[in-house]
Protein backbone atom coordinates (compact mmCIF):
# COMPACT_ATOMS: atom_id res chain seq x y z
CA UNK A 1 0.00 0.00 0.00
CA UNK A 2 1.38 3.38 -0.99
CA UNK A 3 2.25 5.93 1.70
CA UNK A 4 0.69 8.74 -0.36
CA UNK A 5 -2.77 8.07 -1.74
CA UNK A 6 -3.83 10.05 -4.80
CA UNK A 7 -7.38 10.43 -6.05
CA UNK A 8 -8.96 12.76 -8.62
CA UNK A 9 -12.69 13.41 -8.60
CA UNK A 10 -14.78 16.36 -9.82
CA UNK A 11 -11.69 18.43 -10.50
CA UNK A 12 -10.18 17.85 -7.04
CA UNK A 13 -6.91 15.96 -6.56
CA UNK A 14 -6.80 14.61 -3.01
CA UNK A 15 -3.40 13.62 -1.59
CA UNK A 16 -3.63 11.60 1.62
CA UNK A 17 -0.84 10.76 4.04
CA UNK A 18 -1.25 7.01 4.47
CA UNK A 19 1.45 5.90 6.87
CA UNK A 20 -0.53 5.83 10.07
CA UNK A 21 1.67 3.20 11.76
CA UNK A 22 4.52 5.73 11.56
CA UNK A 23 2.35 8.73 12.46
CA UNK A 24 2.37 9.83 8.82
CA UNK A 25 6.04 10.79 9.13
CA UNK A 26 7.39 11.71 5.72
CA UNK A 27 10.20 9.89 3.93
CA UNK A 28 12.20 11.03 0.93
CA UNK A 29 10.14 8.68 -1.23
CA UNK A 30 6.94 10.32 0.05
CA UNK A 31 8.29 13.78 -0.75
CA UNK A 32 9.05 12.57 -4.26
CA UNK A 33 5.50 11.23 -4.63
CA UNK A 34 4.02 14.50 -3.37
CA UNK A 35 6.22 16.56 -5.67
CA UNK A 36 5.31 14.39 -8.66
CA UNK A 37 1.60 14.66 -7.86
CA UNK A 38 1.60 18.44 -7.47
CA UNK A 39 3.70 18.97 -10.58
CA UNK A 40 1.25 16.75 -12.47
CA UNK A 41 -1.70 18.65 -11.01
CA UNK A 42 -0.17 21.90 -12.23
CA UNK A 43 -0.07 20.58 -15.80
CA UNK A 44 -3.29 18.53 -15.75
CA UNK A 45 -6.25 20.57 -17.00
CA UNK A 46 -8.64 18.13 -15.29
CA UNK A 47 -7.25 19.11 -11.89
CA UNK A 48 -8.54 22.46 -10.65
CA UNK A 49 -7.86 22.15 -6.90
CA UNK A 50 -5.48 20.10 -4.74
CA UNK A 51 -6.33 19.00 -1.19
CA UNK A 52 -3.74 17.54 1.20
CA UNK A 53 -5.13 15.57 4.14
CA UNK A 54 -4.18 13.07 6.82
CA UNK A 55 -6.11 10.92 9.29
CA UNK A 56 -8.59 12.17 11.88
CA UNK A 57 -6.03 11.35 14.60
CA UNK A 58 -2.89 12.75 12.98
CA UNK A 59 -1.90 14.90 10.03
CA UNK A 60 1.86 14.30 10.04
CA UNK A 61 4.64 13.89 12.59
CA UNK A 62 6.99 15.65 10.16
CA UNK A 63 10.14 14.12 8.76
CA UNK A 64 10.80 10.44 9.36
CA UNK A 65 13.93 10.93 11.47
CA UNK A 66 15.61 7.61 10.63
CA UNK A 67 14.99 8.06 6.91
CA UNK A 68 16.09 11.68 7.15
CA UNK A 69 19.39 10.73 8.78
CA UNK A 70 19.98 7.90 6.30
CA UNK A 71 19.01 10.01 3.29
CA UNK A 72 19.70 13.65 4.20
CA UNK A 73 18.56 16.09 1.53
CA UNK A 74 21.41 17.12 -0.72
CA UNK A 75 21.29 19.27 -3.78
CA UNK A 76 18.69 21.42 -5.44
CA UNK A 77 16.71 18.43 -6.72
CA UNK A 78 16.36 16.55 -3.42
CA UNK A 79 12.74 15.33 -3.07
CA UNK A 80 11.92 17.62 -0.15
CA UNK A 81 13.09 20.71 -2.06
CA UNK A 82 11.15 19.64 -5.15
CA UNK A 83 8.06 19.37 -2.95
CA UNK A 84 8.60 22.78 -1.36
CA UNK A 85 9.09 24.47 -4.73
CA UNK A 86 6.00 22.68 -6.07
CA UNK A 87 3.67 23.92 -3.32
CA UNK A 88 5.22 27.41 -3.25
CA UNK A 89 4.75 27.80 -6.99
CA UNK A 90 1.43 25.99 -7.41
CA UNK A 91 -0.89 28.31 -9.31
CA UNK A 92 -4.22 26.61 -8.54
CA UNK A 93 -6.02 26.56 -5.18
CA UNK A 94 -4.22 24.42 -2.59
CA UNK A 95 -6.15 23.27 0.49
CA UNK A 96 -5.32 21.25 3.59
CA UNK A 97 -7.38 19.32 6.13
CA UNK A 98 -5.54 18.90 9.43
CA UNK A 99 -6.49 16.80 12.44
CA UNK A 100 -4.23 15.79 15.29
CA UNK A 101 -0.52 16.69 15.39
CA UNK A 102 1.07 18.60 12.50
CA UNK A 103 4.78 18.72 13.27
CA UNK A 104 7.56 20.57 11.44
CA UNK A 105 6.89 20.38 7.71
CA UNK A 106 3.38 19.25 8.69
CA UNK A 107 2.83 22.83 9.84
CA UNK A 108 5.09 24.83 7.53
CA UNK A 109 3.53 23.41 4.35
CA UNK A 110 0.24 24.93 5.50
CA UNK A 111 1.59 28.46 5.02
CA UNK A 112 1.61 27.74 1.28
CA UNK A 113 -2.01 26.62 1.29
CA UNK A 114 -4.84 28.96 0.33
CA UNK A 115 -7.39 27.44 2.71
CA UNK A 116 -6.76 25.31 5.81
CA UNK A 117 -9.41 23.48 7.82
CA UNK A 118 -8.61 21.90 11.17
CA UNK A 119 -10.11 19.44 13.57
CA UNK A 120 -10.45 20.71 17.11
CA UNK A 121 -7.75 18.19 18.07
CA UNK A 122 -5.17 19.74 15.73
CA UNK A 123 -1.83 20.66 17.32
CA UNK A 124 0.68 22.63 15.25
CA UNK A 125 4.39 22.81 16.06
CA UNK A 126 7.63 23.91 14.44
CA UNK A 127 10.33 22.50 16.75
CA UNK A 128 13.33 23.24 14.53
CA UNK A 129 15.35 25.04 17.20
CA UNK A 130 14.80 22.10 19.56
CA UNK A 131 16.52 19.91 16.94
CA UNK A 132 19.47 22.26 16.56
CA UNK A 133 18.14 23.41 13.19
CA UNK A 134 16.41 26.43 11.64
CA UNK A 135 13.04 27.06 9.93
CA UNK A 136 12.35 25.71 6.43
CA UNK A 137 9.76 25.99 3.65
CA UNK A 138 9.97 29.78 3.68
CA UNK A 139 8.53 29.82 7.20
CA UNK A 140 11.06 32.36 8.49
CA UNK A 141 9.19 34.90 6.34
CA UNK A 142 5.69 33.43 6.20
CA UNK A 143 5.22 32.80 9.93
CA UNK A 144 6.07 36.38 11.06
CA UNK A 145 4.07 37.74 8.14
CA UNK A 146 0.95 35.90 9.27
CA UNK A 147 1.37 35.86 13.04
CA UNK A 148 3.35 39.03 13.75
CA UNK A 149 6.86 38.96 15.15
CA UNK A 150 6.15 38.13 18.79
CA UNK A 151 3.81 35.21 18.15
CA UNK A 152 6.10 33.96 15.40
CA UNK A 153 9.08 34.14 17.75
CA UNK A 154 7.17 32.12 20.33
CA UNK A 155 6.24 29.48 17.75
CA UNK A 156 9.68 29.26 16.12
CA UNK A 157 12.02 29.89 19.06
CA UNK A 158 10.10 27.90 21.70
CA UNK A 159 8.92 25.25 19.26
CA UNK A 160 5.94 24.35 21.44
CA UNK A 161 2.58 23.19 20.05
CA UNK A 162 -0.32 25.57 19.58
CA UNK A 163 -3.86 24.33 19.15
CA UNK A 164 -6.51 24.79 16.47
CA UNK A 165 -8.24 27.78 18.07
CA UNK A 166 -4.94 29.67 18.38
CA UNK A 167 -4.13 28.79 14.76
CA UNK A 168 -7.50 30.15 13.68
CA UNK A 169 -6.95 33.32 15.71
CA UNK A 170 -3.69 34.12 13.86
CA UNK A 171 -5.16 33.26 10.46
CA UNK A 172 -3.45 29.94 9.74
CA UNK A 173 -6.76 28.07 9.94
CA UNK A 174 -10.01 29.11 8.26
CA UNK A 175 -12.42 26.98 10.27
CA UNK A 176 -12.31 24.46 13.12
CA UNK A 177 -14.61 21.43 12.98
CA UNK A 178 -14.79 18.02 14.71
CA UNK A 179 -11.87 15.77 13.67
CA UNK A 180 -14.16 13.19 12.10
CA UNK A 181 -15.60 15.89 9.82
CA UNK A 182 -12.51 17.83 8.75
CA UNK A 183 -11.60 15.82 5.65
CA UNK A 184 -15.16 15.76 4.33
CA UNK A 185 -15.63 19.47 5.08
CA UNK A 186 -12.42 20.37 3.25
CA UNK A 187 -13.45 18.12 0.37
CA UNK A 188 -16.77 19.97 0.08
CA UNK A 189 -14.97 23.33 0.05
CA UNK A 190 -12.55 22.05 -2.59
CA UNK A 191 -15.44 21.00 -4.82
CA UNK A 192 -17.02 24.44 -4.46
CA UNK A 193 -13.78 25.94 -5.74
CA UNK A 194 -13.48 23.39 -8.54
CA UNK A 195 -16.88 24.51 -9.83
CA UNK A 196 -15.64 28.09 -10.26
CA UNK A 197 -13.85 29.40 -13.38
CA UNK A 198 -10.25 28.19 -13.15
CA UNK A 199 -8.89 31.25 -14.95
CA UNK A 200 -10.37 33.51 -12.28
CA UNK A 201 -9.06 31.35 -9.43
CA UNK A 202 -5.55 31.27 -10.89
CA UNK A 203 -5.41 34.97 -11.67
CA UNK A 204 -6.75 35.94 -8.24
CA UNK A 205 -4.17 33.75 -6.51
CA UNK A 206 -1.41 35.13 -8.76
CA UNK A 207 -2.31 38.71 -7.88
CA UNK A 208 -2.49 37.90 -4.17
CA UNK A 209 0.97 36.35 -4.20
CA UNK A 210 2.73 38.34 -6.91
CA UNK A 211 4.49 40.68 -4.50
CA UNK A 212 6.21 37.91 -2.57
CA UNK A 213 6.63 34.87 -4.85
CA UNK A 214 10.27 35.53 -5.77
CA UNK A 215 11.12 36.43 -2.17
CA UNK A 216 9.63 33.19 -0.83
CA UNK A 217 11.46 31.05 -3.38
CA UNK A 218 14.73 32.79 -2.49
CA UNK A 219 14.07 32.29 1.23
CA UNK A 220 13.39 28.58 0.72
CA UNK A 221 16.83 28.31 -0.91
CA UNK A 222 18.53 30.34 1.83
CA UNK A 223 16.87 28.29 4.58
CA UNK A 224 17.87 25.06 2.84
CA UNK A 225 21.52 26.15 2.81
CA UNK A 226 21.43 27.00 6.53
CA UNK A 227 19.48 23.82 7.34
CA UNK A 228 22.01 21.64 5.52
CA UNK A 229 24.94 23.30 7.28
CA UNK A 230 23.33 23.10 10.73
CA UNK A 231 22.44 19.44 10.21
CA UNK A 232 26.18 18.66 10.37
CA UNK A 233 26.85 20.72 13.50
CA UNK A 234 27.07 19.51 17.13
CA UNK A 235 23.63 20.76 18.27
CA UNK A 236 21.77 18.80 15.61
CA UNK A 237 23.92 15.70 16.16
CA UNK A 238 23.10 15.87 19.88
CA UNK A 239 19.39 16.44 19.24
CA UNK A 240 19.02 13.60 16.75
CA UNK A 241 21.19 11.27 18.84
CA UNK A 242 19.01 11.96 21.86
CA UNK A 243 15.88 11.33 19.81
CA UNK A 244 17.13 7.96 18.58
CA UNK A 245 18.32 7.02 22.09
CA UNK A 246 15.03 8.24 23.65
CA UNK A 247 16.66 10.65 26.07
CA UNK A 248 16.62 14.39 26.67
CA UNK A 249 19.21 16.30 24.64
CA UNK A 250 21.91 18.19 26.50
CA UNK A 251 22.76 21.52 24.86
CA UNK A 252 24.46 22.98 27.96
CA UNK A 253 27.90 23.10 26.29
CA UNK A 254 26.70 23.99 22.80
CSV table of C-alpha atoms in Angstrom, one decimal:
chain,number,residue,atom,x,y,z
A,1,UNK,CA,0.0,0.0,0.0
A,2,UNK,CA,1.4,3.4,-1.0
A,3,UNK,CA,2.2,5.9,1.7
A,4,UNK,CA,0.7,8.7,-0.4
A,5,UNK,CA,-2.8,8.1,-1.7
A,6,UNK,CA,-3.8,10.1,-4.8
A,7,UNK,CA,-7.4,10.4,-6.1
A,8,UNK,CA,-9.0,12.8,-8.6
A,9,UNK,CA,-12.7,13.4,-8.6
A,10,UNK,CA,-14.8,16.4,-9.8
A,11,UNK,CA,-11.7,18.4,-10.5
A,12,UNK,CA,-10.2,17.9,-7.0
A,13,UNK,CA,-6.9,16.0,-6.6
A,14,UNK,CA,-6.8,14.6,-3.0
A,15,UNK,CA,-3.4,13.6,-1.6
A,16,UNK,CA,-3.6,11.6,1.6
A,17,UNK,CA,-0.8,10.8,4.0
A,18,UNK,CA,-1.3,7.0,4.5
A,19,UNK,CA,1.5,5.9,6.9
A,20,UNK,CA,-0.5,5.8,10.1
A,21,UNK,CA,1.7,3.2,11.8
A,22,UNK,CA,4.5,5.7,11.6
A,23,UNK,CA,2.3,8.7,12.5
A,24,UNK,CA,2.4,9.8,8.8
A,25,UNK,CA,6.0,10.8,9.1
A,26,UNK,CA,7.4,11.7,5.7
A,27,UNK,CA,10.2,9.9,3.9
A,28,UNK,CA,12.2,11.0,0.9
A,29,UNK,CA,10.1,8.7,-1.2
A,30,UNK,CA,6.9,10.3,0.0
A,31,UNK,CA,8.3,13.8,-0.8
A,32,UNK,CA,9.0,12.6,-4.3
A,33,UNK,CA,5.5,11.2,-4.6
A,34,UNK,CA,4.0,14.5,-3.4
A,35,UNK,CA,6.2,16.6,-5.7
A,36,UNK,CA,5.3,14.4,-8.7
A,37,UNK,CA,1.6,14.7,-7.9
A,38,UNK,CA,1.6,18.4,-7.5
A,39,UNK,CA,3.7,19.0,-10.6
A,40,UNK,CA,1.2,16.8,-12.5
A,41,UNK,CA,-1.7,18.6,-11.0
A,42,UNK,CA,-0.2,21.9,-12.2
A,43,UNK,CA,-0.1,20.6,-15.8
A,44,UNK,CA,-3.3,18.5,-15.8
A,45,UNK,CA,-6.2,20.6,-17.0
A,46,UNK,CA,-8.6,18.1,-15.3
A,47,UNK,CA,-7.3,19.1,-11.9
A,48,UNK,CA,-8.5,22.5,-10.6
A,49,UNK,CA,-7.9,22.1,-6.9
A,50,UNK,CA,-5.5,20.1,-4.7
A,51,UNK,CA,-6.3,19.0,-1.2
A,52,UNK,CA,-3.7,17.5,1.2
A,53,UNK,CA,-5.1,15.6,4.1
A,54,UNK,CA,-4.2,13.1,6.8
A,55,UNK,CA,-6.1,10.9,9.3
A,56,UNK,CA,-8.6,12.2,11.9
A,57,UNK,CA,-6.0,11.3,14.6
A,58,UNK,CA,-2.9,12.7,13.0
A,59,UNK,CA,-1.9,14.9,10.0
A,60,UNK,CA,1.9,14.3,10.0
A,61,UNK,CA,4.6,13.9,12.6
A,62,UNK,CA,7.0,15.7,10.2
A,63,UNK,CA,10.1,14.1,8.8
A,64,UNK,CA,10.8,10.4,9.4
A,65,UNK,CA,13.9,10.9,11.5
A,66,UNK,CA,15.6,7.6,10.6
A,67,UNK,CA,15.0,8.1,6.9
A,68,UNK,CA,16.1,11.7,7.1
A,69,UNK,CA,19.4,10.7,8.8
A,70,UNK,CA,20.0,7.9,6.3
A,71,UNK,CA,19.0,10.0,3.3
A,72,UNK,CA,19.7,13.6,4.2
A,73,UNK,CA,18.6,16.1,1.5
A,74,UNK,CA,21.4,17.1,-0.7
A,75,UNK,CA,21.3,19.3,-3.8
A,76,UNK,CA,18.7,21.4,-5.4
A,77,UNK,CA,16.7,18.4,-6.7
A,78,UNK,CA,16.4,16.5,-3.4
A,79,UNK,CA,12.7,15.3,-3.1
A,80,UNK,CA,11.9,17.6,-0.2
A,81,UNK,CA,13.1,20.7,-2.1
A,82,UNK,CA,11.2,19.6,-5.1
A,83,UNK,CA,8.1,19.4,-3.0
A,84,UNK,CA,8.6,22.8,-1.4
A,85,UNK,CA,9.1,24.5,-4.7
A,86,UNK,CA,6.0,22.7,-6.1
A,87,UNK,CA,3.7,23.9,-3.3
A,88,UNK,CA,5.2,27.4,-3.2
A,89,UNK,CA,4.8,27.8,-7.0
A,90,UNK,CA,1.4,26.0,-7.4
A,91,UNK,CA,-0.9,28.3,-9.3
A,92,UNK,CA,-4.2,26.6,-8.5
A,93,UNK,CA,-6.0,26.6,-5.2
A,94,UNK,CA,-4.2,24.4,-2.6
A,95,UNK,CA,-6.1,23.3,0.5
A,96,UNK,CA,-5.3,21.3,3.6
A,97,UNK,CA,-7.4,19.3,6.1
A,98,UNK,CA,-5.5,18.9,9.4
A,99,UNK,CA,-6.5,16.8,12.4
A,100,UNK,CA,-4.2,15.8,15.3
A,101,UNK,CA,-0.5,16.7,15.4
A,102,UNK,CA,1.1,18.6,12.5
A,103,UNK,CA,4.8,18.7,13.3
A,104,UNK,CA,7.6,20.6,11.4
A,105,UNK,CA,6.9,20.4,7.7
A,106,UNK,CA,3.4,19.3,8.7
A,107,UNK,CA,2.8,22.8,9.8
A,108,UNK,CA,5.1,24.8,7.5
A,109,UNK,CA,3.5,23.4,4.4
A,110,UNK,CA,0.2,24.9,5.5
A,111,UNK,CA,1.6,28.5,5.0
A,112,UNK,CA,1.6,27.7,1.3
A,113,UNK,CA,-2.0,26.6,1.3
A,114,UNK,CA,-4.8,29.0,0.3
A,115,UNK,CA,-7.4,27.4,2.7
A,116,UNK,CA,-6.8,25.3,5.8
A,117,UNK,CA,-9.4,23.5,7.8
A,118,UNK,CA,-8.6,21.9,11.2
A,119,UNK,CA,-10.1,19.4,13.6
A,120,UNK,CA,-10.5,20.7,17.1
A,121,UNK,CA,-7.8,18.2,18.1
A,122,UNK,CA,-5.2,19.7,15.7
A,123,UNK,CA,-1.8,20.7,17.3
A,124,UNK,CA,0.7,22.6,15.3
A,125,UNK,CA,4.4,22.8,16.1
A,126,UNK,CA,7.6,23.9,14.4
A,127,UNK,CA,10.3,22.5,16.8
A,128,UNK,CA,13.3,23.2,14.5
A,129,UNK,CA,15.3,25.0,17.2
A,130,UNK,CA,14.8,22.1,19.6
A,131,UNK,CA,16.5,19.9,16.9
A,132,UNK,CA,19.5,22.3,16.6
A,133,UNK,CA,18.1,23.4,13.2
A,134,UNK,CA,16.4,26.4,11.6
A,135,UNK,CA,13.0,27.1,9.9
A,136,UNK,CA,12.4,25.7,6.4
A,137,UNK,CA,9.8,26.0,3.7
A,138,UNK,CA,10.0,29.8,3.7
A,139,UNK,CA,8.5,29.8,7.2
A,140,UNK,CA,11.1,32.4,8.5
A,141,UNK,CA,9.2,34.9,6.3
A,142,UNK,CA,5.7,33.4,6.2
A,143,UNK,CA,5.2,32.8,9.9
A,144,UNK,CA,6.1,36.4,11.1
A,145,UNK,CA,4.1,37.7,8.1
A,146,UNK,CA,1.0,35.9,9.3
A,147,UNK,CA,1.4,35.9,13.0
A,148,UNK,CA,3.4,39.0,13.7
A,149,UNK,CA,6.9,39.0,15.1
A,150,UNK,CA,6.1,38.1,18.8
A,151,UNK,CA,3.8,35.2,18.1
A,152,UNK,CA,6.1,34.0,15.4
A,153,UNK,CA,9.1,34.1,17.8
A,154,UNK,CA,7.2,32.1,20.3
A,155,UNK,CA,6.2,29.5,17.8
A,156,UNK,CA,9.7,29.3,16.1
A,157,UNK,CA,12.0,29.9,19.1
A,158,UNK,CA,10.1,27.9,21.7
A,159,UNK,CA,8.9,25.2,19.3
A,160,UNK,CA,5.9,24.4,21.4
A,161,UNK,CA,2.6,23.2,20.0
A,162,UNK,CA,-0.3,25.6,19.6
A,163,UNK,CA,-3.9,24.3,19.1
A,164,UNK,CA,-6.5,24.8,16.5
A,165,UNK,CA,-8.2,27.8,18.1
A,166,UNK,CA,-4.9,29.7,18.4
A,167,UNK,CA,-4.1,28.8,14.8
A,168,UNK,CA,-7.5,30.2,13.7
A,169,UNK,CA,-6.9,33.3,15.7
A,170,UNK,CA,-3.7,34.1,13.9
A,171,UNK,CA,-5.2,33.3,10.5
A,172,UNK,CA,-3.5,29.9,9.7
A,173,UNK,CA,-6.8,28.1,9.9
A,174,UNK,CA,-10.0,29.1,8.3
A,175,UNK,CA,-12.4,27.0,10.3
A,176,UNK,CA,-12.3,24.5,13.1
A,177,UNK,CA,-14.6,21.4,13.0
A,178,UNK,CA,-14.8,18.0,14.7
A,179,UNK,CA,-11.9,15.8,13.7
A,180,UNK,CA,-14.2,13.2,12.1
A,181,UNK,CA,-15.6,15.9,9.8
A,182,UNK,CA,-12.5,17.8,8.8
A,183,UNK,CA,-11.6,15.8,5.7
A,184,UNK,CA,-15.2,15.8,4.3
A,185,UNK,CA,-15.6,19.5,5.1
A,186,UNK,CA,-12.4,20.4,3.3
A,187,UNK,CA,-13.5,18.1,0.4
A,188,UNK,CA,-16.8,20.0,0.1
A,189,UNK,CA,-15.0,23.3,0.0
A,190,UNK,CA,-12.6,22.1,-2.6
A,191,UNK,CA,-15.4,21.0,-4.8
A,192,UNK,CA,-17.0,24.4,-4.5
A,193,UNK,CA,-13.8,25.9,-5.7
A,194,UNK,CA,-13.5,23.4,-8.5
A,195,UNK,CA,-16.9,24.5,-9.8
A,196,UNK,CA,-15.6,28.1,-10.3
A,197,UNK,CA,-13.8,29.4,-13.4
A,198,UNK,CA,-10.2,28.2,-13.1
A,199,UNK,CA,-8.9,31.2,-15.0
A,200,UNK,CA,-10.4,33.5,-12.3
A,201,UNK,CA,-9.1,31.3,-9.4
A,202,UNK,CA,-5.5,31.3,-10.9
A,203,UNK,CA,-5.4,35.0,-11.7
A,204,UNK,CA,-6.8,35.9,-8.2
A,205,UNK,CA,-4.2,33.8,-6.5
A,206,UNK,CA,-1.4,35.1,-8.8
A,207,UNK,CA,-2.3,38.7,-7.9
A,208,UNK,CA,-2.5,37.9,-4.2
A,209,UNK,CA,1.0,36.3,-4.2
A,210,UNK,CA,2.7,38.3,-6.9
A,211,UNK,CA,4.5,40.7,-4.5
A,212,UNK,CA,6.2,37.9,-2.6
A,213,UNK,CA,6.6,34.9,-4.9
A,214,UNK,CA,10.3,35.5,-5.8
A,215,UNK,CA,11.1,36.4,-2.2
A,216,UNK,CA,9.6,33.2,-0.8
A,217,UNK,CA,11.5,31.1,-3.4
A,218,UNK,CA,14.7,32.8,-2.5
A,219,UNK,CA,14.1,32.3,1.2
A,220,UNK,CA,13.4,28.6,0.7
A,221,UNK,CA,16.8,28.3,-0.9
A,222,UNK,CA,18.5,30.3,1.8
A,223,UNK,CA,16.9,28.3,4.6
A,224,UNK,CA,17.9,25.1,2.8
A,225,UNK,CA,21.5,26.2,2.8
A,226,UNK,CA,21.4,27.0,6.5
A,227,UNK,CA,19.5,23.8,7.3
A,228,UNK,CA,22.0,21.6,5.5
A,229,UNK,CA,24.9,23.3,7.3
A,230,UNK,CA,23.3,23.1,10.7
A,231,UNK,CA,22.4,19.4,10.2
A,232,UNK,CA,26.2,18.7,10.4
A,233,UNK,CA,26.8,20.7,13.5
A,234,UNK,CA,27.1,19.5,17.1
A,235,UNK,CA,23.6,20.8,18.3
A,236,UNK,CA,21.8,18.8,15.6
A,237,UNK,CA,23.9,15.7,16.2
A,238,UNK,CA,23.1,15.9,19.9
A,239,UNK,CA,19.4,16.4,19.2
A,240,UNK,CA,19.0,13.6,16.8
A,241,UNK,CA,21.2,11.3,18.8
A,242,UNK,CA,19.0,12.0,21.9
A,243,UNK,CA,15.9,11.3,19.8
A,244,UNK,CA,17.1,8.0,18.6
A,245,UNK,CA,18.3,7.0,22.1
A,246,UNK,CA,15.0,8.2,23.6
A,247,UNK,CA,16.7,10.7,26.1
A,248,UNK,CA,16.6,14.4,26.7
A,249,UNK,CA,19.2,16.3,24.6
A,250,UNK,CA,21.9,18.2,26.5
A,251,UNK,CA,22.8,21.5,24.9
A,252,UNK,CA,24.5,23.0,28.0
A,253,UNK,CA,27.9,23.1,26.3
A,254,UNK,CA,26.7,24.0,22.8
